[in-house]
PDB file of C-alpha atoms in Angstrom:
ATOM      1  CA  MET A   1     -17.956  10.307   2.596  1.00  0.00           C
ATOM      2  CA  ALA A   2     -16.141   7.019   1.971  1.00  0.00           C
ATOM      3  CA  ILE A   3     -12.746   7.038   0.257  1.00  0.00           C
ATOM      4  CA  ILE A   4     -12.745   5.512  -3.246  1.00  0.00           C
ATOM      5  CA  THR A   5      -9.502   3.789  -4.302  1.00  0.00           C
ATOM      6  CA  LEU A   6      -8.454   2.847  -7.814  1.00  0.00           C
ATOM      7  CA  THR A   7      -6.320  -0.116  -8.880  1.00  0.00           C
ATOM      8  CA  SER A   8      -5.904  -0.974 -12.551  1.00  0.00           C
ATOM      9  CA  ASP A   9      -3.646  -2.130 -15.358  1.00  0.00           C
ATOM     10  CA  PHE A  10      -4.304   1.065 -17.367  1.00  0.00           C
ATOM     11  CA  GLY A  11      -0.824   2.563 -16.981  1.00  0.00           C
ATOM     12  CA  GLU A  12      -0.324   6.307 -17.122  1.00  0.00           C
ATOM     13  CA  LYS A  13      -0.194   7.007 -20.870  1.00  0.00           C
ATOM     14  CA  ASP A  14      -3.843   6.629 -21.801  1.00  0.00           C
ATOM     15  CA  HIS A  15      -6.931   8.579 -20.771  1.00  0.00           C
ATOM     16  CA  PHE A  16      -8.622   5.796 -18.804  1.00  0.00           C
ATOM     17  CA  VAL A  17      -7.559   6.784 -15.278  1.00  0.00           C
ATOM     18  CA  GLY A  18      -8.378  10.434 -15.836  1.00  0.00           C
ATOM     19  CA  ALA A  19     -11.751   9.549 -17.345  1.00  0.00           C
ATOM     20  CA  MET A  20     -12.552   7.370 -14.344  1.00  0.00           C
ATOM     21  CA  LYS A  21     -11.731  10.125 -11.887  1.00  0.00           C
ATOM     22  CA  GLY A  22     -13.732  12.622 -13.931  1.00  0.00           C
ATOM     23  CA  ALA A  23     -16.753  10.327 -13.874  1.00  0.00           C
ATOM     24  CA  ILE A  24     -16.480   9.943 -10.094  1.00  0.00           C
ATOM     25  CA  TYR A  25     -16.238  13.694  -9.562  1.00  0.00           C
ATOM     26  CA  GLY A  26     -19.207  14.115 -11.884  1.00  0.00           C
ATOM     27  CA  GLU A  27     -21.228  11.947  -9.514  1.00  0.00           C
ATOM     28  CA  LEU A  28     -19.621  13.097  -6.263  1.00  0.00           C
ATOM     29  CA  PRO A  29     -17.917  16.512  -6.494  1.00  0.00           C
ATOM     30  CA  ASN A  30     -16.532  16.124  -2.964  1.00  0.00           C
ATOM     31  CA  ALA A  31     -15.248  12.586  -3.487  1.00  0.00           C
ATOM     32  CA  LYS A  32     -11.952  11.466  -1.959  1.00  0.00           C
ATOM     33  CA  ILE A  33     -10.063   9.408  -4.565  1.00  0.00           C
ATOM     34  CA  VAL A  34      -6.791   7.574  -3.897  1.00  0.00           C
ATOM     35  CA  ASP A  35      -4.727   5.769  -6.544  1.00  0.00           C
ATOM     36  CA  ILE A  36      -3.283   2.493  -5.266  1.00  0.00           C
ATOM     37  CA  SER A  37      -1.614   1.455  -8.536  1.00  0.00           C
ATOM     38  CA  HIS A  38      -2.226   1.700 -12.257  1.00  0.00           C
ATOM     39  CA  CYS A  39       0.916  -0.272 -13.141  1.00  0.00           C
ATOM     40  CA  VAL A  40      -0.453  -3.788 -12.702  1.00  0.00           C
ATOM     41  CA  SER A  41       0.828  -5.935 -15.562  1.00  0.00           C
ATOM     42  CA  PRO A  42      -1.938  -6.212 -18.199  1.00  0.00           C
ATOM     43  CA  PHE A  43      -4.582  -8.783 -17.188  1.00  0.00           C
ATOM     44  CA  ASN A  44      -2.371 -10.093 -14.375  1.00  0.00           C
ATOM     45  CA  ILE A  45      -4.887 -11.306 -11.799  1.00  0.00           C
ATOM     46  CA  PRO A  46      -2.454 -12.637  -9.147  1.00  0.00           C
ATOM     47  CA  GLU A  47      -0.431  -9.413  -9.258  1.00  0.00           C
ATOM     48  CA  ALA A  48      -3.539  -7.259  -8.830  1.00  0.00           C
ATOM     49  CA  ALA A  49      -4.778  -9.492  -6.005  1.00  0.00           C
ATOM     50  CA  TYR A  50      -1.437  -9.201  -4.199  1.00  0.00           C
ATOM     51  CA  ILE A  51      -1.408  -5.405  -4.498  1.00  0.00           C
ATOM     52  CA  ILE A  52      -4.961  -4.861  -3.288  1.00  0.00           C
ATOM     53  CA  GLN A  53      -4.598  -7.324  -0.414  1.00  0.00           C
ATOM     54  CA  ASN A  54      -1.570  -5.492   0.922  1.00  0.00           C
ATOM     55  CA  ALA A  55      -3.011  -2.004   0.420  1.00  0.00           C
ATOM     56  CA  TYR A  56      -6.654  -2.050   1.473  1.00  0.00           C
ATOM     57  CA  LYS A  57      -6.115  -2.558   5.225  1.00  0.00           C
ATOM     58  CA  SER A  58      -4.357   0.801   5.454  1.00  0.00           C
ATOM     59  CA  PHE A  59      -7.602   2.563   4.541  1.00  0.00           C
ATOM     60  CA  PRO A  60     -10.483   3.354   6.907  1.00  0.00           C
ATOM     61  CA  LYS A  61     -13.310   0.871   7.290  1.00  0.00           C
ATOM     62  CA  GLY A  62     -16.028   1.536   4.754  1.00  0.00           C
ATOM     63  CA  SER A  63     -13.614   2.473   1.960  1.00  0.00           C
ATOM     64  CA  VAL A  64     -14.640   1.498  -1.575  1.00  0.00           C
ATOM     65  CA  HIS A  65     -12.043  -0.168  -3.811  1.00  0.00           C
ATOM     66  CA  ILE A  66     -12.467  -0.259  -7.598  1.00  0.00           C
ATOM     67  CA  ILE A  67     -10.280  -2.896  -9.286  1.00  0.00           C
ATOM     68  CA  GLY A  68     -10.125  -2.350 -13.034  1.00  0.00           C
ATOM     69  CA  VAL A  69      -8.168  -5.392 -14.193  1.00  0.00           C
ATOM     70  CA  ASP A  70      -9.627  -7.792 -16.779  1.00  0.00           C
ATOM     71  CA  SER A  71     -12.982  -6.156 -16.133  1.00  0.00           C
ATOM     72  CA  GLU A  72     -14.751  -6.490 -19.484  1.00  0.00           C
ATOM     73  CA  LEU A  73     -18.207  -7.945 -18.955  1.00  0.00           C
ATOM     74  CA  ASN A  74     -18.886 -11.290 -20.632  1.00  0.00           C
ATOM     75  CA  PRO A  75     -20.738 -14.519 -19.748  1.00  0.00           C
ATOM     76  CA  GLU A  76     -17.719 -15.831 -17.836  1.00  0.00           C
ATOM     77  CA  ASN A  77     -16.648 -12.525 -16.300  1.00  0.00           C
ATOM     78  CA  LYS A  78     -19.529 -11.102 -14.309  1.00  0.00           C
ATOM     79  CA  HIS A  79     -19.256  -7.889 -12.298  1.00  0.00           C
ATOM     80  CA  LEU A  80     -19.304  -8.091  -8.511  1.00  0.00           C
ATOM     81  CA  ALA A  81     -19.639  -5.848  -5.490  1.00  0.00           C
ATOM     82  CA  ILE A  82     -18.303  -7.444  -2.319  1.00  0.00           C
ATOM     83  CA  LYS A  83     -18.312  -6.435   1.319  1.00  0.00           C
ATOM     84  CA  LEU A  84     -15.317  -7.999   3.061  1.00  0.00           C
ATOM     85  CA  ASP A  85     -13.578  -7.010   6.287  1.00  0.00           C
ATOM     86  CA  GLU A  86     -15.842  -3.920   6.427  1.00  0.00           C
ATOM     87  CA  HIS A  87     -14.489  -2.709   3.078  1.00  0.00           C
ATOM     88  CA  TYR A  88     -16.210  -2.729  -0.321  1.00  0.00           C
ATOM     89  CA  PHE A  89     -14.632  -4.137  -3.478  1.00  0.00           C
ATOM     90  CA  ILE A  90     -15.935  -3.671  -7.019  1.00  0.00           C
ATOM     91  CA  CYS A  91     -14.366  -5.905  -9.646  1.00  0.00           C
ATOM     92  CA  ALA A  92     -14.929  -8.668 -12.166  1.00  0.00           C
ATOM     93  CA  ASP A  93     -15.512 -12.242 -11.039  1.00  0.00           C
ATOM     94  CA  ASN A  94     -12.172 -13.362 -12.468  1.00  0.00           C
ATOM     95  CA  GLY A  95     -10.602 -14.726  -9.289  1.00  0.00           C
ATOM     96  CA  ILE A  96      -9.098 -11.414  -8.235  1.00  0.00           C
ATOM     97  CA  MET A  97     -10.790 -11.555  -4.830  1.00  0.00           C
ATOM     98  CA  SER A  98      -9.937 -15.166  -4.087  1.00  0.00           C
ATOM     99  CA  MET A  99      -6.701 -14.237  -2.282  1.00  0.00           C
ATOM    100  CA  LEU A 100      -8.598 -12.033   0.169  1.00  0.00           C
ATOM    101  CA  GLY A 101     -11.562 -14.397   0.359  1.00  0.00           C
ATOM    102  CA  SER A 102      -9.343 -17.351   1.284  1.00  0.00           C
ATOM    103  CA  GLU A 103      -8.436 -15.702   4.598  1.00  0.00           C
ATOM    104  CA  ILE A 104     -11.500 -13.580   5.413  1.00  0.00           C
ATOM    105  CA  ALA A 105     -14.980 -14.717   4.456  1.00  0.00           C
ATOM    106  CA  PRO A 106     -16.936 -12.070   2.531  1.00  0.00           C
ATOM    107  CA  GLU A 107     -19.837 -10.604   4.468  1.00  0.00           C
ATOM    108  CA  LYS A 108     -21.895 -10.118   1.302  1.00  0.00           C
ATOM    109  CA  ILE A 109     -21.450 -10.706  -2.452  1.00  0.00           C
ATOM    110  CA  VAL A 110     -23.739  -9.373  -5.148  1.00  0.00           C
ATOM    111  CA  GLU A 111     -23.630  -9.805  -8.901  1.00  0.00           C
ATOM    112  CA  ILE A 112     -24.113  -6.308 -10.320  1.00  0.00           C
ATOM    113  CA  ASN A 113     -27.174  -6.079 -12.563  1.00  0.00           C
ATOM    114  CA  ILE A 114     -27.513  -2.382 -13.447  1.00  0.00           C
ATOM    115  CA  HIS A 115     -25.760  -2.578 -16.824  1.00  0.00           C
ATOM    116  CA  ASP A 116     -28.945  -1.856 -18.768  1.00  0.00           C
ATOM    117  CA  LYS A 117     -29.238   1.459 -16.912  1.00  0.00           C
ATOM    118  CA  ILE A 118     -25.703   2.623 -17.816  1.00  0.00           C
ATOM    119  CA  HIS A 119     -24.957   4.257 -21.157  1.00  0.00           C
ATOM    120  CA  GLY A 120     -21.275   5.100 -21.440  1.00  0.00           C
ATOM    121  CA  SER A 121     -18.259   4.586 -23.640  1.00  0.00           C
ATOM    122  CA  PHE A 122     -16.561   2.202 -21.219  1.00  0.00           C
ATOM    123  CA  PRO A 123     -19.339  -0.001 -19.777  1.00  0.00           C
ATOM    124  CA  GLY A 124     -17.246  -1.900 -17.257  1.00  0.00           C
ATOM    125  CA  LEU A 125     -15.757   1.097 -15.542  1.00  0.00           C
ATOM    126  CA  ASP A 126     -18.838   3.250 -16.016  1.00  0.00           C
ATOM    127  CA  VAL A 127     -20.676   0.571 -14.059  1.00  0.00           C
ATOM    128  CA  PHE A 128     -17.925   0.345 -11.426  1.00  0.00           C
ATOM    129  CA  VAL A 129     -18.011   4.124 -10.961  1.00  0.00           C
ATOM    130  CA  LYS A 130     -21.804   4.160 -10.548  1.00  0.00           C
ATOM    131  CA  VAL A 131     -21.658   1.372  -7.979  1.00  0.00           C
ATOM    132  CA  ALA A 132     -18.745   2.946  -6.092  1.00  0.00           C
ATOM    133  CA  CYS A 133     -20.528   6.290  -5.844  1.00  0.00           C
ATOM    134  CA  HIS A 134     -23.727   4.571  -4.724  1.00  0.00           C
ATOM    135  CA  ILE A 135     -21.857   2.808  -1.902  1.00  0.00           C
ATOM    136  CA  ALA A 136     -19.892   5.950  -0.982  1.00  0.00           C
ATOM    137  CA  ARG A 137     -23.214   7.752  -0.474  1.00  0.00           C
ATOM    138  CA  GLY A 138     -24.257   5.031   1.964  1.00  0.00           C
ATOM    139  CA  GLY A 139     -26.282   2.902  -0.460  1.00  0.00           C
ATOM    140  CA  THR A 140     -26.750  -0.842   0.060  1.00  0.00           C
ATOM    141  CA  LEU A 141     -25.489  -3.624  -2.176  1.00  0.00           C
ATOM    142  CA  GLU A 142     -28.930  -5.148  -2.648  1.00  0.00           C
ATOM    143  CA  VAL A 143     -29.987  -2.123  -4.711  1.00  0.00           C
ATOM    144  CA  ILE A 144     -27.350  -2.709  -7.416  1.00  0.00           C
ATOM    145  CA  GLY A 145     -27.241  -6.495  -7.637  1.00  0.00           C
ATOM    146  CA  LYS A 146     -28.482  -9.925  -6.651  1.00  0.00           C
ATOM    147  CA  THR A 147     -26.905 -11.831  -3.786  1.00  0.00           C
ATOM    148  CA  ILE A 148     -24.692 -14.803  -4.685  1.00  0.00           C
ATOM    149  CA  ASP A 149     -22.771 -17.243  -2.497  1.00  0.00           C
ATOM    150  CA  ALA A 150     -19.326 -17.673  -4.049  1.00  0.00           C
ATOM    151  CA  ILE A 151     -16.603 -16.047  -6.105  1.00  0.00           C
ATOM    152  CA  LYS A 152     -14.378 -17.613  -8.741  1.00  0.00           C
ATOM    153  CA  PRO A 153     -11.133 -19.069  -7.297  1.00  0.00           C
ATOM    154  CA  ILE A 154      -7.626 -18.958  -8.747  1.00  0.00           C
ATOM    155  CA  LYS A 155      -5.824 -22.235  -8.206  1.00  0.00           C
ATOM    156  CA  ASN A 156      -2.272 -20.902  -8.553  1.00  0.00           C
ATOM    157  CA  LEU A 157      -2.741 -18.545  -5.617  1.00  0.00           C
ATOM    158  CA  VAL A 158      -2.661 -21.519  -3.249  1.00  0.00           C
ATOM    159  CA  PRO A 159       0.631 -23.391  -2.762  1.00  0.00           C
ATOM    160  CA  PHE A 160       0.729 -27.194  -3.042  1.00  0.00           C
ATOM    161  CA  ILE A 161       1.775 -29.440  -0.159  1.00  0.00           C
ATOM    162  CA  ASN A 162       2.592 -33.126  -0.598  1.00  0.00           C
ATOM    163  CA  GLU A 163       0.841 -35.887   1.376  1.00  0.00           C
ATOM    164  CA  GLU A 164       3.854 -36.447   3.625  1.00  0.00           C
ATOM    165  CA  LYS A 165       3.902 -32.758   4.598  1.00  0.00           C
ATOM    166  CA  THR A 166       7.601 -32.593   3.717  1.00  0.00           C
ATOM    167  CA  GLN A 167       7.393 -30.180   0.801  1.00  0.00           C
ATOM    168  CA  ILE A 168       5.596 -26.981  -0.152  1.00  0.00           C
ATOM    169  CA  ILE A 169       5.565 -26.032  -3.816  1.00  0.00           C
ATOM    170  CA  GLY A 170       4.678 -22.406  -4.420  1.00  0.00           C
ATOM    171  CA  SER A 171       4.971 -19.970  -7.289  1.00  0.00           C
ATOM    172  CA  ILE A 172       6.094 -16.401  -7.859  1.00  0.00           C
ATOM    173  CA  ILE A 173       3.063 -14.131  -8.035  1.00  0.00           C
ATOM    174  CA  TYR A 174       4.662 -10.683  -7.912  1.00  0.00           C
ATOM    175  CA  ILE A 175       7.925  -8.895  -8.745  1.00  0.00           C
ATOM    176  CA  ASP A 176       8.300  -5.544  -7.022  1.00  0.00           C
ATOM    177  CA  ASN A 177      10.017  -2.323  -8.085  1.00  0.00           C
ATOM    178  CA  TYR A 178      13.323  -3.569  -6.653  1.00  0.00           C
ATOM    179  CA  GLY A 179      13.152  -6.831  -8.581  1.00  0.00           C
ATOM    180  CA  ASN A 180      12.425  -8.837  -5.421  1.00  0.00           C
ATOM    181  CA  VAL A 181      10.211 -11.843  -6.116  1.00  0.00           C
ATOM    182  CA  VAL A 182       7.185 -12.598  -3.946  1.00  0.00           C
ATOM    183  CA  THR A 183       5.740 -16.099  -3.699  1.00  0.00           C
ATOM    184  CA  ASN A 184       2.242 -17.279  -2.784  1.00  0.00           C
ATOM    185  CA  ILE A 185       3.606 -18.951   0.390  1.00  0.00           C
ATOM    186  CA  LYS A 186       2.346 -17.097   3.452  1.00  0.00           C
ATOM    187  CA  GLN A 187       4.180 -17.155   6.769  1.00  0.00           C
ATOM    188  CA  SER A 188       1.204 -18.595   8.654  1.00  0.00           C
ATOM    189  CA  PHE A 189       0.921 -21.469   6.170  1.00  0.00           C
ATOM    190  CA  PHE A 190       4.692 -22.065   6.183  1.00  0.00           C
ATOM    191  CA  GLU A 191       4.893 -22.268   9.971  1.00  0.00           C
ATOM    192  CA  THR A 192       1.862 -24.559  10.215  1.00  0.00           C
ATOM    193  CA  VAL A 193       3.543 -27.059   7.906  1.00  0.00           C
ATOM    194  CA  GLN A 194       7.064 -26.528   9.263  1.00  0.00           C
ATOM    195  CA  LYS A 195       6.346 -27.535  12.873  1.00  0.00           C
ATOM    196  CA  GLY A 196       9.826 -26.473  13.976  1.00  0.00           C
ATOM    197  CA  ARG A 197      11.711 -28.432  11.317  1.00  0.00           C
ATOM    198  CA  ASP A 198      14.709 -27.086   9.431  1.00  0.00           C
ATOM    199  CA  PHE A 199      14.229 -26.451   5.742  1.00  0.00           C
ATOM    200  CA  GLU A 200      15.766 -25.637   2.401  1.00  0.00           C
ATOM    201  CA  ILE A 201      14.170 -23.174  -0.017  1.00  0.00           C
ATOM    202  CA  SER A 202      14.909 -23.755  -3.704  1.00  0.00           C
ATOM    203  CA  ALA A 203      14.294 -21.456  -6.653  1.00  0.00           C
ATOM    204  CA  ARG A 204      15.981 -22.620  -9.867  1.00  0.00           C
ATOM    205  CA  ASN A 205      19.607 -23.224  -8.784  1.00  0.00           C
ATOM    206  CA  ASN A 206      19.391 -20.993  -5.735  1.00  0.00           C
ATOM    207  CA  LYS A 207      19.076 -22.485  -2.251  1.00  0.00           C
ATOM    208  CA  PHE A 208      18.496 -20.854   1.142  1.00  0.00           C
ATOM    209  CA  LYS A 209      18.321 -22.320   4.645  1.00  0.00           C
ATOM    210  CA  ILE A 210      17.448 -19.264   6.704  1.00  0.00           C
ATOM    211  CA  ILE A 211      14.648 -16.702   6.603  1.00  0.00           C
ATOM    212  CA  PHE A 212      15.653 -13.288   7.924  1.00  0.00           C
ATOM    213  CA  SER A 213      13.349 -10.944   9.823  1.00  0.00           C
ATOM    214  CA  LYS A 214      14.336  -7.933   7.696  1.00  0.00           C
ATOM    215  CA  TYR A 215      16.584  -7.154   4.763  1.00  0.00           C
ATOM    216  CA  SER A 216      19.436  -5.635   6.775  1.00  0.00           C
ATOM    217  CA  ASP A 217      19.779  -8.779   8.899  1.00  0.00           C
ATOM    218  CA  VAL A 218      22.003 -10.043   6.094  1.00  0.00           C
ATOM    219  CA  VAL A 219      24.613  -7.463   7.160  1.00  0.00           C
ATOM    220  CA  ASN A 220      27.214  -8.246   9.841  1.00  0.00           C
ATOM    221  CA  PHE A 221      27.412  -4.855  11.543  1.00  0.00           C
ATOM    222  CA  ASP A 222      30.341  -6.058  13.672  1.00  0.00           C
ATOM    223  CA  ILE A 223      32.554  -5.803  10.588  1.00  0.00           C
ATOM    224  CA  PRO A 224      33.874  -2.323   9.687  1.00  0.00           C
ATOM    225  CA  GLU A 225      31.794  -0.742   6.936  1.00  0.00           C
ATOM    226  CA  ASP A 226      34.688  -0.551   4.474  1.00  0.00           C
ATOM    227  CA  LYS A 227      35.191  -4.317   4.753  1.00  0.00           C
ATOM    228  CA  ARG A 228      31.586  -5.316   4.127  1.00  0.00           C
ATOM    229  CA  HIS A 229      30.406  -6.646   0.785  1.00  0.00           C
ATOM    230  CA  ASP A 230      26.701  -6.966   1.404  1.00  0.00           C
ATOM    231  CA  GLU A 231      25.083  -5.220  -1.545  1.00  0.00           C
ATOM    232  CA  GLY A 232      23.930  -7.817  -4.025  1.00  0.00           C
ATOM    233  CA  ARG A 233      23.645 -10.675  -1.537  1.00  0.00           C
ATOM    234  CA  GLY A 234      20.679 -12.987  -1.859  1.00  0.00           C
ATOM    235  CA  LEU A 235      18.325 -13.519   1.053  1.00  0.00           C
ATOM    236  CA  VAL A 236      14.834 -14.665   1.982  1.00  0.00           C
ATOM    237  CA  ILE A 237      12.350 -12.872   4.250  1.00  0.00           C
ATOM    238  CA  PHE A 238       8.660 -12.847   5.029  1.00  0.00           C
ATOM    239  CA  ASN A 239       7.745  -9.416   3.708  1.00  0.00           C
ATOM    240  CA  SER A 240       5.409  -6.841   5.231  1.00  0.00           C
ATOM    241  CA  GLY A 241       2.425  -8.662   3.737  1.00  0.00           C
ATOM    242  CA  GLY A 242       3.501 -11.965   5.304  1.00  0.00           C
ATOM    243  CA  PHE A 243       4.557 -13.569   1.996  1.00  0.00           C
ATOM    244  CA  LEU A 244       7.790 -15.485   1.423  1.00  0.00           C
ATOM    245  CA  GLU A 245      10.042 -13.209  -0.643  1.00  0.00           C
ATOM    246  CA  ILE A 246      13.405 -13.833  -2.289  1.00  0.00           C
ATOM    247  CA  ALA A 247      15.393 -10.614  -2.428  1.00  0.00           C
ATOM    248  CA  VAL A 248      18.805  -9.132  -3.106  1.00  0.00           C
ATOM    249  CA  TYR A 249      20.110  -6.718  -0.478  1.00  0.00           C
ATOM    250  CA  LYS A 250      19.985  -3.120  -1.771  1.00  0.00           C
ATOM    251  CA  SER A 251      19.105  -4.376  -5.216  1.00  0.00           C
ATOM    252  CA  ASN A 252      18.782  -2.106  -8.201  1.00  0.00           C
ATOM    253  CA  PRO A 253      17.622  -3.699 -11.440  1.00  0.00           C
ATOM    254  CA  THR A 254      19.620  -1.161 -13.478  1.00  0.00           C
ATOM    255  CA  THR A 255      22.940  -1.422 -11.570  1.00  0.00           C
ATOM    256  CA  VAL A 256      23.787  -4.277  -9.181  1.00  0.00           C
ATOM    257  CA  GLY A 257      20.849  -6.343 -10.438  1.00  0.00           C
ATOM    258  CA  SER A 258      17.945  -7.922  -8.605  1.00  0.00           C
ATOM    259  CA  ALA A 259      16.631 -11.253  -7.423  1.00  0.00           C
ATOM    260  CA  SER A 260      14.628 -11.541 -10.616  1.00  0.00           C
ATOM    261  CA  SER A 261      17.489 -10.745 -13.001  1.00  0.00           C
ATOM    262  CA  LEU A 262      20.430 -12.301 -11.148  1.00  0.00           C
ATOM    263  CA  MET A 263      18.672 -15.502 -10.166  1.00  0.00           C
ATOM    264  CA  GLY A 264      16.653 -15.828 -13.364  1.00  0.00           C
ATOM    265  CA  LEU A 265      13.307 -15.786 -11.544  1.00  0.00           C
ATOM    266  CA  ASN A 266      10.115 -14.791 -13.332  1.00  0.00           C
ATOM    267  CA  LEU A 267       6.387 -14.653 -12.660  1.00  0.00           C
ATOM    268  CA  MET A 268       4.838 -18.094 -12.073  1.00  0.00           C
ATOM    269  CA  ASP A 269       8.224 -19.788 -11.625  1.00  0.00           C
ATOM    270  CA  THR A 270       8.218 -22.531  -8.985  1.00  0.00           C
ATOM    271  CA  VAL A 271       9.680 -22.051  -5.515  1.00  0.00           C
ATOM    272  CA  SER A 272       9.845 -25.123  -3.280  1.00  0.00           C
ATOM    273  CA  VAL A 273      10.407 -25.599   0.437  1.00  0.00           C
ATOM    274  CA  ASN A 274      11.730 -28.972   1.586  1.00  0.00           C
ATOM    275  CA  PHE A 275      11.502 -29.755   5.290  1.00  0.00           C
ATOM    276  CA  ILE A 276      14.141 -31.843   7.059  1.00  0.00           C
ATOM    277  CA  ALA A 277      12.728 -34.605   9.240  1.00  0.00           C
ATOM    278  CA  THR A 278      15.139 -34.219  12.198  1.00  0.00           C
ATOM    279  CA  PRO A 279      15.901 -30.714  13.473  1.00  0.00           C
ATOM    280  CA  LEU A 280      19.611 -29.879  13.402  1.00  0.00           C
ATOM    281  CA  VAL A 281      19.453 -27.541  16.402  1.00  0.00           C
ATOM    282  CA  PRO A 282      17.372 -27.399  19.589  1.00  0.00           C
ATOM    283  CA  LYS A 283      13.876 -26.036  19.170  1.00  0.00           C
ATOM    284  CA  GLY A 284      13.697 -22.280  19.488  1.00  0.00           C
ATOM    285  CA  LYS A 285      17.088 -21.619  17.853  1.00  0.00           C
ATOM    286  CA  GLU A 286      17.496 -20.474  14.271  1.00  0.00           C
ATOM    287  CA  THR A 287      19.422 -22.497  11.738  1.00  0.00           C
ATOM    288  CA  VAL A 288      22.088 -20.162  10.397  1.00  0.00           C
ATOM    289  CA  SER A 289      23.403 -21.307   7.033  1.00  0.00           C
ATOM    290  CA  ALA A 290      25.447 -19.807   4.262  1.00  0.00           C
ATOM    291  CA  PHE A 291      23.548 -18.044   1.534  1.00  0.00           C
ATOM    292  CA  GLN A 292      24.693 -17.247  -1.966  1.00  0.00           C
ATOM    293  CA  ASP A 293      26.174 -13.893  -2.909  1.00  0.00           C
ATOM    294  CA  TYR A 294      25.138 -12.128  -6.087  1.00  0.00           C
ATOM    295  CA  LYS A 295      27.022  -9.264  -7.712  1.00  0.00           C
TER     296      LYS A 295
END
């Protein structure tokens, strides 16, 4: 039986997550349910899209993913079931799938039309549960909806590039548990525009001229440990999801601080990349520049 995953902005205080799981077990007593996250910021579509994009590939093909964020049915917020990358996604047509759909074309999209057959206290998620259980049993999408051709896009998930191809303007779409800020600039997009040029990344008053491969690359391990002062240093990496991330080494929002708190960076803030016309070093060599320290 297919795994059913749950992603929502319900938090852990209320009964919603438990009620959802109970409804699934009522339909499928042997169901396999996995929580991805229930701590999405309320109604935050880009944040939910980022989380599900980076989580779903770890699950087996055929898994069913319920996304309960901004899922109330209304004339502008239809319910969808989507087959994409051999996975199934059940969500509202609020742009939440546009991040995944921009890289991998959906194999099939249906607008769910079984609402008149569902009588529950929470119509949106009652419907999502019914559809998820139907798919997990091996049912087809055509049974629960009508085929459509497109999903609603979210414009701020795509970074802007100027006509001269000298600047990318992105935005912060996610802040993780460590206070690191993730932008909507993907490595593949960055490198396509870069074409080997040097660059400067700007976020408020913070500037960076090197992108590290991993967080600990900021540390000079040739220096004795007692002489290092690396905790709290700012850096930029492409994270495990391939997104440009501004971080603070070994950050802790409650002690040394984080990229978000120390640099004053918040959701939807602008991050720009300016490319330098003439490379400063031969092609194939990194540009190593000073970065700011944060304590």
